[in-house]
Coordinates of C-alpha atoms and ligand atoms in Angstrom, one line a residue:
X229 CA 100.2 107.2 139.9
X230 CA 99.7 103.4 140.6
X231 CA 101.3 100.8 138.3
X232 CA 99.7 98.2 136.3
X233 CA 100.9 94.6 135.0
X234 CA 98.8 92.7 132.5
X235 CA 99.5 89.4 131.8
X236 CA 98.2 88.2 128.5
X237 CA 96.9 84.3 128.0
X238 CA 95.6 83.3 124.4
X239 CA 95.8 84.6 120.6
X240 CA 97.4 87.8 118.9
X241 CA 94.2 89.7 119.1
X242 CA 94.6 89.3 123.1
X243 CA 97.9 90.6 122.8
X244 CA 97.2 93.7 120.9
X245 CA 93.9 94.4 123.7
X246 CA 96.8 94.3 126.0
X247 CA 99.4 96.6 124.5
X248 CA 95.9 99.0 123.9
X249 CA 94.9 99.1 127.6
X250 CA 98.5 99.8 128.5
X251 CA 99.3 102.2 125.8
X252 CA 95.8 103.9 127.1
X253 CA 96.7 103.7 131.0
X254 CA 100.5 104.8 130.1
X255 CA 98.6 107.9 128.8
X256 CA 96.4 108.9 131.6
X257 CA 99.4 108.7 134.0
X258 CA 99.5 105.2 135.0
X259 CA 103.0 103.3 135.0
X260 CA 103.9 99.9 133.7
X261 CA 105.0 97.6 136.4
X262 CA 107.7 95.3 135.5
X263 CA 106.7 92.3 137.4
X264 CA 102.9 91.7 139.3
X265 CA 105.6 91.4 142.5
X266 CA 105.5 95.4 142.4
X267 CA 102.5 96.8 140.6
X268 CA 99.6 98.2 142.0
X269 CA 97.4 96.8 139.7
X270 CA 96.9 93.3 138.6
X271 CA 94.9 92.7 135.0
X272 CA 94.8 89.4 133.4
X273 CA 94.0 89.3 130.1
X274 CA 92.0 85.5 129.2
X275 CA 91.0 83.4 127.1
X276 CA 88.3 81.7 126.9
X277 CA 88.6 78.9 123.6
X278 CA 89.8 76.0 125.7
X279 CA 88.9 74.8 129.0
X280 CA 93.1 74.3 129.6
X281 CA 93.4 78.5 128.9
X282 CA 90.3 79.2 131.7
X283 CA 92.3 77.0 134.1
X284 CA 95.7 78.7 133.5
X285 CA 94.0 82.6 134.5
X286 CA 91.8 81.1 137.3
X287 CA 95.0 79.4 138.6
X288 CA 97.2 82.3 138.4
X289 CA 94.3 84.8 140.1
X290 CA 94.0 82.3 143.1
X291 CA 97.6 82.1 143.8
X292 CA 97.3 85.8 143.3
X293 CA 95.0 86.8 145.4
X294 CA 96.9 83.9 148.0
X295 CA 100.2 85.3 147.7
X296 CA 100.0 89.0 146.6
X297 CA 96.7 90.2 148.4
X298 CA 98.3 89.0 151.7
X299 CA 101.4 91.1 151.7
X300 CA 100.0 94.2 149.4
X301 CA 96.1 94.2 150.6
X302 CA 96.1 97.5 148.5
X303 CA 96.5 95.9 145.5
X304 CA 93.7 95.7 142.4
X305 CA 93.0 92.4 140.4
X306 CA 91.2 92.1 137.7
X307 CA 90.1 89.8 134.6
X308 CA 89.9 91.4 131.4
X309 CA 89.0 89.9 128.0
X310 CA 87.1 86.6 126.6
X311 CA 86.6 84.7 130.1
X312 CA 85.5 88.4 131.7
X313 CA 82.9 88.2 129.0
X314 CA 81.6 85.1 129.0
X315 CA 81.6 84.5 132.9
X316 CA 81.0 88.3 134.0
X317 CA 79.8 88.4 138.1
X318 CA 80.5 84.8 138.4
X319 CA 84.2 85.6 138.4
X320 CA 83.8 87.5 141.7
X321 CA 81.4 85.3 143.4
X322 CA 84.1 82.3 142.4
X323 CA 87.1 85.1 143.8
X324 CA 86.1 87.5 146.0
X325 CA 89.3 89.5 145.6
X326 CA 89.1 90.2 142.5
X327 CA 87.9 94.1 142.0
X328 CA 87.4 94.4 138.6
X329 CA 85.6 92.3 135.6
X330 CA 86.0 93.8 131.7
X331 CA 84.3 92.8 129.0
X332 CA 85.5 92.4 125.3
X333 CA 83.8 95.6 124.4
X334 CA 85.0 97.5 127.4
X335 CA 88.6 97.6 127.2
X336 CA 89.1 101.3 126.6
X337 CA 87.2 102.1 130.0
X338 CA 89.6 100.2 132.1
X339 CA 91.4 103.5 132.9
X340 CA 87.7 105.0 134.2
X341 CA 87.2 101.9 136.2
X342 CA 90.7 101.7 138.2
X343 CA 90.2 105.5 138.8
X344 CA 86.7 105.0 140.5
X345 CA 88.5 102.0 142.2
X346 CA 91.1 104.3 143.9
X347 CA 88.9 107.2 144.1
X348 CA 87.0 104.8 146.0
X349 CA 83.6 105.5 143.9
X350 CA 82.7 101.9 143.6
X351 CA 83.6 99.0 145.4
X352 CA 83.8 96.0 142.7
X353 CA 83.6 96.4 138.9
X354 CA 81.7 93.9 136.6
X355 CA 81.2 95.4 133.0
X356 CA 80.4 93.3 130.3
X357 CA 77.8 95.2 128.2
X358 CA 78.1 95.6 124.4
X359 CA 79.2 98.9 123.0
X360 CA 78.5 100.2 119.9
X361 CA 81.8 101.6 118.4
X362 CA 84.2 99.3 121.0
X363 CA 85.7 97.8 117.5
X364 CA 87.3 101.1 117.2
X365 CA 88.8 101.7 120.2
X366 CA 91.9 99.4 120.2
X367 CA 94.3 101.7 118.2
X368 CA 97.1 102.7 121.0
X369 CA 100.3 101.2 120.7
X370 CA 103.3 101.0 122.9
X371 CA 105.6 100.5 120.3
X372 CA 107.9 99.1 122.2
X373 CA 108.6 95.2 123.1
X374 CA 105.5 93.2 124.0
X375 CA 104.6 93.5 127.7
X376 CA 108.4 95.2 128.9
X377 CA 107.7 98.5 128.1
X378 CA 109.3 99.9 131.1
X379 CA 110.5 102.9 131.9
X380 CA 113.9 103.8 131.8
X381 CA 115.4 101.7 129.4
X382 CA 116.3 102.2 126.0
X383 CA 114.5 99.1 123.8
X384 CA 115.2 98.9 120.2
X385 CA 112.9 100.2 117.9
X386 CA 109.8 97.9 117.4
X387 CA 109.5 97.0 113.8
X388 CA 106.1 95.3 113.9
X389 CA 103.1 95.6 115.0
X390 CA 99.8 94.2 115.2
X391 CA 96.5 96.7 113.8
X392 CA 93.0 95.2 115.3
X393 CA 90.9 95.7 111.9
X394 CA 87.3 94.5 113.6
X395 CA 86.0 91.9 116.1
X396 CA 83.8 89.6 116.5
X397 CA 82.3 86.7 114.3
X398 CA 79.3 85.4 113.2
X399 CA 80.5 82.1 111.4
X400 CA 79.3 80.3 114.6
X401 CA 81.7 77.1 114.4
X402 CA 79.8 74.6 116.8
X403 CA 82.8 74.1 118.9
X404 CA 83.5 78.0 119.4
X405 CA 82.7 80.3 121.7
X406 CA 84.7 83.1 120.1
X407 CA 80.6 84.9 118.6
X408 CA 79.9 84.5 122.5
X409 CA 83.3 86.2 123.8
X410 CA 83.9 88.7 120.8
X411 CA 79.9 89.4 119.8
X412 CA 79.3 90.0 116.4
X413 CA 81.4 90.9 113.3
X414 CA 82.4 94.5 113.6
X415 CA 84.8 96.5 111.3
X416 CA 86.9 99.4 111.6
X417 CA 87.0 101.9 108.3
X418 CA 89.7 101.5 106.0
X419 CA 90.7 105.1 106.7
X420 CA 90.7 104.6 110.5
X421 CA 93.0 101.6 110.0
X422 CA 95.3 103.4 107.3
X423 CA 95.5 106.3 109.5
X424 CA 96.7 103.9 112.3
X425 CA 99.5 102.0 110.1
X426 CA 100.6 105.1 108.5
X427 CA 101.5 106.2 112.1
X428 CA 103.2 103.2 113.5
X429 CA 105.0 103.2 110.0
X430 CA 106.3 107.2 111.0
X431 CA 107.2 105.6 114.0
X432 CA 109.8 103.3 112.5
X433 CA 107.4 100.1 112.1
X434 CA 108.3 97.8 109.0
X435 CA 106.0 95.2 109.0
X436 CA 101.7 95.1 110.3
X437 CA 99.9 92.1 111.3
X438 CA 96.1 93.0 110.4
X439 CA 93.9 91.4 112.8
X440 CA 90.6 90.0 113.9
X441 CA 88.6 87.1 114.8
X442 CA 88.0 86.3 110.9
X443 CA 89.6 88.6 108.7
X444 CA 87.8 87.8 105.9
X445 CA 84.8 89.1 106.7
X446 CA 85.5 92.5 107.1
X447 CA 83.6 94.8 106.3
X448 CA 81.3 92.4 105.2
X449 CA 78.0 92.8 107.6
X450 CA 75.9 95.2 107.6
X451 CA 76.2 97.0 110.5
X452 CA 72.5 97.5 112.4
X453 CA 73.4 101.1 113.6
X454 CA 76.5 102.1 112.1
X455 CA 78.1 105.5 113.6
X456 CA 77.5 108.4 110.9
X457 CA 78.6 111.6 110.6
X458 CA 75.9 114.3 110.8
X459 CA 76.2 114.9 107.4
X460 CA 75.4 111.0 107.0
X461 CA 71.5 112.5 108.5
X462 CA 69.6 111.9 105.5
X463 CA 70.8 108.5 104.8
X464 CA 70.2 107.0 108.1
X465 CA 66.9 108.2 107.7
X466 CA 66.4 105.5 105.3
X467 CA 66.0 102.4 106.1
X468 CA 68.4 101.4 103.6
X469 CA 70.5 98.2 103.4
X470 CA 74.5 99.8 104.5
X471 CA 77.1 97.9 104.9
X472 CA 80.6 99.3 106.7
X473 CA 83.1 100.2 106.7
X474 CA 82.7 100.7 102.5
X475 CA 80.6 103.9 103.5
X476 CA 80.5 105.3 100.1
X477 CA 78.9 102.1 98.0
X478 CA 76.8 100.3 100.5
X479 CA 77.9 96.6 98.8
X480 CA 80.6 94.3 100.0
X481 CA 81.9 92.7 96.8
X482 CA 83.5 95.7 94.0
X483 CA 85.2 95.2 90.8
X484 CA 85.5 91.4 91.9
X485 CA 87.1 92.6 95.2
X486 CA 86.2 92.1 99.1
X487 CA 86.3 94.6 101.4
X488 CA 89.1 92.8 103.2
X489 CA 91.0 92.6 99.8
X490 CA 91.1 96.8 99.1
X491 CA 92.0 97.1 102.6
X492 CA 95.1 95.2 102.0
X493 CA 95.6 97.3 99.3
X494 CA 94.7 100.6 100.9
X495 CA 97.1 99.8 103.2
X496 CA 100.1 98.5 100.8
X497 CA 99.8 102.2 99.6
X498 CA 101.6 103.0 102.4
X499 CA 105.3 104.1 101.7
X500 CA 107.9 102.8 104.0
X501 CA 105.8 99.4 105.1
X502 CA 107.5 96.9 103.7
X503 CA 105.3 93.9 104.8
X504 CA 101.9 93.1 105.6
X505 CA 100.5 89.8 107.3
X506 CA 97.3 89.1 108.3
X507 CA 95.3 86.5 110.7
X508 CA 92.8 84.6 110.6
X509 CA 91.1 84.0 107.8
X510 CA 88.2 81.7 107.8
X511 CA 88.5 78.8 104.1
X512 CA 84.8 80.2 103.7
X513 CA 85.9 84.0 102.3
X514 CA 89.2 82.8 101.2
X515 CA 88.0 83.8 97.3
X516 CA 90.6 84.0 94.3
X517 CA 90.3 87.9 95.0
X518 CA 93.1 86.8 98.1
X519 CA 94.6 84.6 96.6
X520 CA 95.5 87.0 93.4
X521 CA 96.5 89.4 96.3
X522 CA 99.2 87.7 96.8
X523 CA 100.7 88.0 93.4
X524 CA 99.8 91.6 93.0
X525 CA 100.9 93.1 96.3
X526 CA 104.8 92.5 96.7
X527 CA 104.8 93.7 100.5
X528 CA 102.1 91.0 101.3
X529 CA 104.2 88.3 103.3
X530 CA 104.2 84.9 101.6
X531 CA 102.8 82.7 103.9
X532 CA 99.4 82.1 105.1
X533 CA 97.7 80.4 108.1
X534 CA 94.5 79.1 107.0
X535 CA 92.9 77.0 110.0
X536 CA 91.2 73.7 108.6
X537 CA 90.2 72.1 112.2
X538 CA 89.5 68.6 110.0
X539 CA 90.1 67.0 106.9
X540 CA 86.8 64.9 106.9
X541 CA 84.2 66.5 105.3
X542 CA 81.2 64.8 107.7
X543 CA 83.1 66.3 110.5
X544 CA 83.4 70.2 108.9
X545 CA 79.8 69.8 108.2
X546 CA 79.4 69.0 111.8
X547 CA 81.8 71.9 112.7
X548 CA 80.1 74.0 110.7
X549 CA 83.0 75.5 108.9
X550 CA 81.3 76.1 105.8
X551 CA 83.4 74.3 103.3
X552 CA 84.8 70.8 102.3
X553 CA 88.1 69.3 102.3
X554 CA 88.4 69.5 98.1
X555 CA 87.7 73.3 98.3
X556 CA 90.0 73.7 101.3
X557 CA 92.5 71.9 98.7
X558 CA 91.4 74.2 96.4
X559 CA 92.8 77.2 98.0
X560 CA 96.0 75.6 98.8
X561 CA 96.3 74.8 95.3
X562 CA 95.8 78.3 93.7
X563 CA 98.3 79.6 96.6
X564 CA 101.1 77.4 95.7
X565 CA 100.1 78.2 92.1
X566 CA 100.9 81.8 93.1
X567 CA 103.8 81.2 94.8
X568 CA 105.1 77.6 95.3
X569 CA 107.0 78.7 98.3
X570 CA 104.3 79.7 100.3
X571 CA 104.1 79.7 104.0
X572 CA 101.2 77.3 105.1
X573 CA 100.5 76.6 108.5
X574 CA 96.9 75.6 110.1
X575 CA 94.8 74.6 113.6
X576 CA 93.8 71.2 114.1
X577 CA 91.0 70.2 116.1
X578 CA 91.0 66.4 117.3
X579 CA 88.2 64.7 119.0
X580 CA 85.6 66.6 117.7
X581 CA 82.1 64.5 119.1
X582 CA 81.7 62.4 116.5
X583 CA 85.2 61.7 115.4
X584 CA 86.1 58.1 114.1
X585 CA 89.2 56.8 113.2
X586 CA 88.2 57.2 109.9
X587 CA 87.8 61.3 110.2
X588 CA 90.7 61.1 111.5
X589 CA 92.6 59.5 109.0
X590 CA 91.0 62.0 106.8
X591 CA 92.9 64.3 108.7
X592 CA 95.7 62.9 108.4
X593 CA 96.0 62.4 104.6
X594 CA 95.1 66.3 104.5
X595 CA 98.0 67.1 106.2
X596 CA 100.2 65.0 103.9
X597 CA 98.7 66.4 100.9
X598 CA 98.8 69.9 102.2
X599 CA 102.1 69.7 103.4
X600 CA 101.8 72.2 106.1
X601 CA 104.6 74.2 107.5
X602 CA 103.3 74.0 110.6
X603 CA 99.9 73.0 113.0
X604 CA 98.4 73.8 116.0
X605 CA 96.6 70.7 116.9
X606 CA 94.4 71.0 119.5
X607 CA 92.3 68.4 121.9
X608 CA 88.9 69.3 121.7
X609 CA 87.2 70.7 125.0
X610 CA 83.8 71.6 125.2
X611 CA 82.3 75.0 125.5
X612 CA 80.1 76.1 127.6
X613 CA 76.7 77.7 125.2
X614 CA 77.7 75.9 122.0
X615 CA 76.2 73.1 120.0
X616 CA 79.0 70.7 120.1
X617 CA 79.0 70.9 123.5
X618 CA 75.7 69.2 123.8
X619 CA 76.4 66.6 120.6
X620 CA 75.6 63.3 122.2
X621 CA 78.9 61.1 120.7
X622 CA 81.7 62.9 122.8
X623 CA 84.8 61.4 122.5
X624 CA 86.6 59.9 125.1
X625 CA 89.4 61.8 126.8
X626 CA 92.3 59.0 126.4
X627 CA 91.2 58.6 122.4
X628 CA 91.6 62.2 121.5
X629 CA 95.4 61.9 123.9
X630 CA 96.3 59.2 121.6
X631 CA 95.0 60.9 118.7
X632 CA 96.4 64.2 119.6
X633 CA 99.8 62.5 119.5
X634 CA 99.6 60.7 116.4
X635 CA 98.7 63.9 114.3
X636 CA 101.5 65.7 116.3
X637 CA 104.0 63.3 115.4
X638 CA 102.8 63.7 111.3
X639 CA 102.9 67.6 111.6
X640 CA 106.2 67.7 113.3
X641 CA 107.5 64.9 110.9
X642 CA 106.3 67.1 108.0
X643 CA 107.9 70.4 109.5
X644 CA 110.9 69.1 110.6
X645 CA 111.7 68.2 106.5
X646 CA 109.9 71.2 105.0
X647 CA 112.7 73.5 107.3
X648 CA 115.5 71.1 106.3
X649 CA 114.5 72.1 103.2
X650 CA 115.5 75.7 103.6
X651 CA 118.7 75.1 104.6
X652 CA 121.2 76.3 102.2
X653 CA 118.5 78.9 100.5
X654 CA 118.5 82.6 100.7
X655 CA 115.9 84.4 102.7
X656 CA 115.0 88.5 103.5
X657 CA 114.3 88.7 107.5
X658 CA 113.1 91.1 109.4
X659 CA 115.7 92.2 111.7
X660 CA 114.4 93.3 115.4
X661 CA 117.1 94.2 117.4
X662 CA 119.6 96.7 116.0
X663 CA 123.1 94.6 114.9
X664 CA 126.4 95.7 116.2
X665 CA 128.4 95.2 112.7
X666 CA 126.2 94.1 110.2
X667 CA 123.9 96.1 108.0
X668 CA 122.4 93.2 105.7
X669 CA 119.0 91.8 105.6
X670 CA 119.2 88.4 103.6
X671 CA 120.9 85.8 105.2
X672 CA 121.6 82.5 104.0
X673 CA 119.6 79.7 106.2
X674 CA 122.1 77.0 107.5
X675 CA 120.2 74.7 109.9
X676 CA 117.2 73.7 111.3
X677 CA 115.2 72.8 114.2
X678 CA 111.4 72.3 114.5
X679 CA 110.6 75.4 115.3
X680 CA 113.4 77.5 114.3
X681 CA 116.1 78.3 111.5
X682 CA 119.4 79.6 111.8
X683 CA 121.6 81.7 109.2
X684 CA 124.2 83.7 108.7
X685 CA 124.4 86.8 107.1
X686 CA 128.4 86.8 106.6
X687 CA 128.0 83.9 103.8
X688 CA 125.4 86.3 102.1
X689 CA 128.3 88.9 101.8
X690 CA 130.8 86.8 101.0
X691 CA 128.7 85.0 98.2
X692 CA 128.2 88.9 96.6
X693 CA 132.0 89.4 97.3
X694 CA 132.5 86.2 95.4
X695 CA 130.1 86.9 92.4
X696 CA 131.9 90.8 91.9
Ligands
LIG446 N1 88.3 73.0 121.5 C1 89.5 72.8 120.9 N2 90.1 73.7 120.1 C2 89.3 74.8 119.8 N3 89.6 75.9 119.0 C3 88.6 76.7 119.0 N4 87.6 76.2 119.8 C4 88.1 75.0 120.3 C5 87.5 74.1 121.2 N5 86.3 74.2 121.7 C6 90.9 76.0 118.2 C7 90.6 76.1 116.7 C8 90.9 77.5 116.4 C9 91.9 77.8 117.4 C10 92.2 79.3 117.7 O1 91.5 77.2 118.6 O2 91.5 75.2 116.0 O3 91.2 77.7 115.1

């Protein structure tokens, strides 16, 4: 059977489509290559939310097609994922190498369309249609280590894993093209997804990262055809207002709670996971049902990435995020009320048409008052098919490269002291790799870089040796 490498550019949720469309290809025979230098198929998996990420996968398929298609003309490329959506045919008239184009709601066919590649059934393959039911498709995991599943060697046993809960999002940011690439909200069943992290759990996995485009709307829309059981018949007969996955009530909001809060809890039922973590919420459905979560549900992880993209309220309106800066405070404020350790990092959007130096300043007083643990900040790029694309005040490339750098120097600044901060304090980890000689979790944090703190478990031990 022919092996396949997939490279993956963008977010978690493009990671996990990846692992799926191996795990899936793994099972109808196919191998996993260990480098595109040997593999017999080619898939990149894009991303379409900058220009920068576009660049990167068109780059890399040139030089592919350049470099690999000369020496191995047998070899199949292909673009899978958010650029595959939103550019479709255009891909191949661009690269005529490339052999194969799948959609965001196609994934689970990529098996059917390499076998009528090699069985020589069609020539090129474009597919970029919606499918009712795609959300429910991504559920197969390697459960190995991210991308090096090969064969033959023994990894360590993963101990996390990401679970796709829906796709798609209809909050229609102005800058985003995610509702283009992704299509409308669409949510798995919390027994699906329970069924799923029960599994990985049997399969030695500690911790799940729940995932989709905006977590906290799941479940929330009503679906337009949702897929019924027969013995569903009578219902679907009416037209009646049904929202999924809470099959059973048809209303999004119970005792106080969203759907997305009694998944969490559905799926902190489950014995032997120990911790949960979820991403990304949108500020908009971040309702004191979460944030109570936190308090109730021990195995949800303490930290929480909440993107704010600006801290000037003309700007969000502009954005269209559907909130202001003093309720975006708001939440942080009942988080840290909850727990005053909590985690918070955020995305940053700079240059936003429109921006002024006084938004930004906005922006960056937010981040000092927030305190953030961490940032993406990111340059704004325009997007092909959205509204801010076509806003008439576009800021100038230079002013959002200075302004890029002056928010990056605040964030690090502000990380760089909140990890110093750690250092001397006890922490639980979340040990990947199996340890020669030492069975303990906790370790004792002692130093820190940006981006990364170091411990050591002895001290923990000697500490409890100490206190006996
Ligand atoms: N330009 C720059 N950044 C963007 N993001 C989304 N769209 C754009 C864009 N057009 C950022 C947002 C989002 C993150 C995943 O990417 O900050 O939260």
């Amino acid at each position: 059977m022919p092996s396949v490498y997939i490279k993956t550019y963008g977010c978690q949720m493009n990671e996990r489509d990846s692992e799926a469309v191996a795990a899936q290809l793994v099972a109808k025979g196919y191998t996993l290559a260990p480098s595109e230098h040997v593999a017999d198929v080619i898939l990149l998996n894009t991303c379409s939310v900058r220009d920068l990420a576009e660049q990167k996968a068109l780059n890399k398929m040139e030089n592919l097609a350049a470099d690999i298609r000369r020496s191995r003309p047998h070899v199949v490329l292909g673009f899978m994922g958010c650029m595959a959506q939103s550019r479709g045919h255009e891909l191949i008239d661009r690269l005529p190498d490339v052999d194969l184009v799948v959609g965001t709601q196609k994934f689970h066919r990529t098996a059917d369309y390499l076998d009528d590649i090699f069985a020589g059934r069609r020539d090129k393959v474009v597919e970029v249609e919606e499918e009712k039911g795609s959300e429910a498709t991504i559920k197969e995991h390697l459960l190995h280590g991210r991308g090096d599943a090969n064969g033959g060697h023994r990894l360590p046993l993963q101990v996390t894993a990401f679970v796709s809960i829906m796709q798609g999002c209809n909050q229609y940011c102005t800058f985003c093209i995610v509702p283009h690439t992704r299509g409308e909200e669409r949510s798995r069943t919390i027994p699906d997804i329970v069924k799923e992290c029960r599994e990985l759990v049997s399969r030695g996995v500690k911790e799940v990262t729940l995932l989709g485009q905006i977590v906290t709307s799941y479940g929330r829309r009503r679906s337009p055809r949702p897929s019924l059981s027969p013995s569903d018949g009578d219902r679907l007969a009416k037209p009646v207002e049904r929202f999924l996955p809470d099959r059973g009530s048809g209303v999004p909001i119970q005792d106080g709670k969203s759907p997305f809060v009694r998944l969490l809890e559905a799926v902190h039922e489950i014995a032997g996971l120990e911790r949960i973590r979820f991403t990304s919420p949108h500020p908009r459905g971040y309702g004191d049902d979460l944030v109570e979560a936190y308090a109730r549900l021990p195995k949800l992880c303490e930290s929480a990435h909440l993107p704010v993209q600006s801290g000037s309220d003309r700007i969000l309106k502009r954005m269209h995020r559907g909130y202001t800066r003093e309720r975006y405070l708001g939440i942080i404020d009942k988080l840290r009320r909850v727990n005053p350790e909590m985690g918070i990092t955020t995305d940053i959007i700079v240059g936003f048409p429109g921006e002024t130096e006084a938004d930004l300043a906005e922006t960056l007083s937010l981040v000092r008052e927030v305190g953030f643990d961490n940032a993406f900040v990111f340059k704004y790029s325009p997007r092909r098919d959205t509204p801010a694309a076509a806003m008439p005040d576009q800021v100038l490339q230079a002013v959002i490269e200075e302004r890029h750098g002056r928010l990056l120097d605040l964030v690090n600044e502000i990380g760089k002291k909140k990890f110093q901060d750690c250092v001397g304090r006890r922490a639980q980890i979340l040990v990947e790799g199996p340890s020669r000689k030492n069975p303990e979790r906790d370790l004792r944090i002692t130093r820190a870089g940006s981006f990364t703190l170091y411990g050591d478990p002895a001290i923990v031990n000697l500490e409890e040796s100490n206190h006996e």
